[in-house]
């Protein structure tokens, strides 16, 4: 490939990614028109990828609002990955930095949640511990037990109550409730092939965070003492651990 050809390709790529006209004088009028068609198709495909990767946002923002957000994001963050499945990884941060495009601050939380669910869906496969596996463990082993969480497990700190709106949209309800401020933690994971999420109260969030970071079961019980008291902490820890196992969130018990 000649140097001139290489420079032409680089200039054309830059024009495409930056939403510019074809480099002046390098194409015939017909070629410039064809470049314009290709440019429009390229950007339309990126907008389509964002719609696929963030399915709830267009429903909340409306077509025009989401289109404006998508175009601004494409201008600021051209696709850098060979797969459009990963296009949009910076959208929540972009929305946070450009609140005039988000329409409402709750939209950022929805973007965070949807991207986390996509990551959960694509997380590496791993086995899940069963309730019977826990039941077979000697009682003396429990204080020192540590667990590996499923590879898809993520904790998000959100600032708006996304649950009522999410469920209304996915249930096909005609009326969607107004967003309400609520600082809380959401657990996202994949169970089988299905991405899932649920809101956690403060005690549950501390327990799950401790489990993910490698605390022993005795230490996990201690994280609950400030929430429910010493007498109830062990029983609540056992209940929470069982729920995580039933949800397919525990990969294995770490070796001693």
XYZ file of C-alpha atoms in Angstrom, residues 3-254:
252
model
C 1.875 6.189 1.562
C -0.683 8.328 -0.293
C -3.247 5.500 -0.147
C -2.602 4.992 3.563
C -3.058 8.717 4.264
C -6.307 8.708 2.251
C -7.643 5.794 4.281
C -6.701 7.527 7.541
C -8.376 10.761 6.455
C -11.512 8.929 5.392
C -11.671 7.034 8.691
C -11.219 10.256 10.663
C -13.985 11.954 8.665
C -16.303 9.005 9.265
C -15.675 8.806 13.001
C -15.907 12.559 13.517
C -19.071 13.004 11.454
C -17.355 15.174 8.850
C -17.724 15.549 5.112
C -15.409 13.565 2.876
C -11.914 15.125 2.708
C -12.018 17.992 0.206
C -10.717 17.253 -3.282
C -10.139 13.542 -2.694
C -13.408 12.229 -4.117
C -15.503 12.915 -7.172
C -18.912 14.547 -6.582
C -20.495 11.120 -6.927
C -17.984 9.693 -4.438
C -18.747 12.463 -1.946
C -22.465 11.701 -2.233
C -21.791 8.000 -1.660
C -19.624 8.852 1.335
C -22.517 10.856 2.771
C -24.847 7.880 2.411
C -22.322 5.613 4.097
C -21.778 8.131 6.890
C -25.518 8.303 7.590
C -25.827 4.522 7.556
C -22.833 4.159 9.871
C -24.293 6.548 12.444
C -27.717 4.938 12.146
C -26.137 1.579 12.969
C -24.466 3.067 16.050
C -27.761 4.569 17.191
C -29.372 1.182 16.668
C -26.672 -0.471 18.756
C -27.349 1.952 21.605
C -31.058 1.120 21.420
C -30.250 -2.570 21.623
C -27.826 -2.110 24.515
C -30.100 0.245 26.472
C -33.629 -0.947 25.838
C -35.374 0.957 28.633
C -33.883 4.400 27.996
C -35.671 5.026 24.664
C -38.977 4.114 26.315
C -38.356 6.615 29.096
C -36.828 9.424 27.052
C -38.931 9.128 23.911
C -37.533 8.749 20.416
C -36.483 12.374 19.979
C -34.822 12.658 23.381
C -32.932 9.408 22.949
C -31.922 10.356 19.393
C -30.395 13.609 20.646
C -28.537 11.757 23.386
C -27.316 9.073 20.966
C -26.034 11.583 18.405
C -24.163 13.572 21.047
C -22.664 10.393 22.505
C -21.551 9.146 19.077
C -19.835 12.493 18.425
C -17.996 12.353 21.747
C -17.310 8.591 21.881
C -16.794 7.009 18.438
C -16.921 3.221 18.472
C -13.529 1.754 19.374
C -14.481 -1.921 19.617
C -14.957 -4.399 16.801
C -18.250 -5.525 18.326
C -21.168 -3.092 18.656
C -22.309 -5.166 21.601
C -19.882 -3.128 23.701
C -20.817 0.247 22.227
C -22.180 2.419 24.998
C -19.894 1.495 27.895
C -19.296 5.197 28.646
C -22.907 6.318 28.202
C -23.777 6.578 31.936
C -20.708 8.752 32.600
C -21.474 10.835 29.505
C -25.040 11.383 30.701
C -23.808 12.380 34.132
C -21.456 14.932 32.567
C -24.185 16.263 30.250
C -27.343 16.511 32.364
C -29.124 18.643 29.754
C -29.205 15.580 27.469
C -30.462 13.185 30.146
C -33.845 14.916 30.647
C -33.945 13.682 34.263
C -31.141 12.531 36.623
C -32.932 9.201 37.139
C -32.073 8.324 33.538
C -28.426 7.909 34.547
C -29.425 5.220 37.042
C -31.363 3.371 34.354
C -28.336 3.524 32.054
C -26.085 2.204 34.856
C -28.474 -0.655 35.553
C -28.948 -1.643 31.917
C -25.220 -1.661 31.214
C -24.573 -3.744 34.337
C -27.169 -6.272 33.164
C -25.478 -6.470 29.779
C -22.153 -7.101 31.499
C -23.797 -9.768 33.628
C -25.180 -11.497 30.542
C -21.706 -11.583 28.959
C -19.799 -12.571 32.100
C -17.765 -15.763 32.001
C -19.615 -18.979 32.748
C -19.021 -20.594 36.109
C -20.727 -23.208 38.238
C -23.017 -22.307 41.125
C -23.075 -23.729 44.627
C -26.252 -25.526 45.718
C -28.086 -25.461 49.042
C -27.177 -29.121 49.556
C -23.490 -28.181 49.339
C -23.920 -25.850 52.309
C -25.982 -28.343 54.290
C -23.226 -30.947 54.059
C -20.618 -28.717 55.741
C -19.601 -29.464 59.357
C -20.733 -26.811 61.825
C -17.193 -26.196 63.038
C -16.157 -25.102 59.539
C -18.682 -22.269 59.239
C -16.892 -19.388 61.008
C -13.916 -19.570 58.633
C -15.835 -20.168 55.393
C -15.124 -17.766 52.523
C -16.960 -17.719 49.223
C -16.327 -16.893 45.583
C -19.223 -14.959 44.080
C -20.491 -15.680 40.579
C -18.459 -13.887 37.910
C -21.495 -11.808 36.937
C -22.156 -10.369 40.416
C -22.064 -6.566 40.632
C -23.172 -3.997 43.191
C -24.446 -0.628 42.021
C -25.105 2.465 44.107
C -28.173 4.198 42.667
C -29.863 7.423 43.692
C -33.383 6.970 42.326
C -36.029 4.306 42.853
C -35.790 2.524 39.510
C -37.818 -0.526 40.527
C -41.388 0.792 40.176
C -40.631 2.392 36.808
C -38.752 -0.656 35.525
C -41.546 -3.025 36.448
C -44.210 -0.728 34.991
C -42.385 -0.580 31.654
C -41.749 -4.306 31.498
C -45.332 -5.115 32.491
C -46.709 -2.998 29.666
C -48.495 -0.614 32.019
C -49.754 2.555 30.386
C -48.869 4.809 33.339
C -45.270 5.027 34.519
C -44.723 6.484 38.010
C -42.655 9.608 38.515
C -39.046 8.936 39.627
C -38.512 9.209 43.375
C -35.165 9.945 44.989
C -33.789 6.933 46.854
C -30.137 6.205 47.554
C -29.804 2.440 47.629
C -27.756 -0.525 46.453
C -28.734 -2.875 43.655
C -27.324 -6.362 43.122
C -26.986 -7.453 39.483
C -26.118 -10.970 38.347
C -26.932 -13.694 35.841
C -28.865 -16.778 36.843
C -28.521 -19.373 34.122
C -28.885 -17.298 30.961
C -31.087 -14.616 32.519
C -29.676 -11.317 33.862
C -31.360 -10.385 37.119
C -31.310 -7.596 39.665
C -32.806 -6.769 43.026
C -32.606 -3.900 45.464
C -30.855 -4.449 48.793
C -31.382 -2.778 52.126
C -28.331 -1.483 53.982
C -27.764 -4.688 55.942
C -28.034 -6.871 52.839
C -25.706 -4.572 50.892
C -23.043 -4.754 53.633
C -23.368 -8.540 53.735
C -23.060 -9.025 49.968
C -20.225 -6.520 49.683
C -18.343 -8.336 52.421
C -18.903 -11.708 50.770
C -17.661 -10.443 47.401
C -14.534 -8.949 48.977
C -13.702 -12.241 50.727
C -14.800 -11.875 54.333
C -15.189 -15.101 56.327
C -18.682 -16.096 57.450
C -17.952 -15.035 61.029
C -16.905 -11.619 59.738
C -20.043 -11.438 57.601
C -22.111 -12.034 60.738
C -20.255 -9.169 62.393
C -21.224 -6.799 59.561
C -24.871 -7.420 60.485
C -24.552 -6.793 64.209
C -24.851 -3.015 63.846
C -28.056 -3.514 61.859
C -29.936 -6.206 63.804
C -27.968 -6.805 66.988
C -25.685 -9.649 68.015
C -28.431 -12.141 68.872
C -30.027 -12.006 65.405
C -26.916 -11.500 63.244
C -25.982 -15.174 62.726
C -29.519 -16.208 61.774
C -29.854 -13.310 59.323
C -26.450 -14.128 57.811
C -27.569 -17.723 57.238
C -30.809 -16.508 55.637
C -28.997 -14.093 53.346
C -26.414 -16.681 52.346
C -29.123 -19.211 51.513
C -30.883 -16.621 49.329
C -27.650 -15.892 47.454
C -27.127 -19.615 46.875
C -30.714 -20.086 45.643
C -30.188 -17.160 43.260
C -27.098 -18.840 41.807
C -24.810 -16.102 43.104
C -22.215 -18.241 44.895
C -19.669 -19.942 42.690
C -17.798 -21.986 45.278
C -16.359 -22.146 48.773
C -12.790 -20.917 48.801
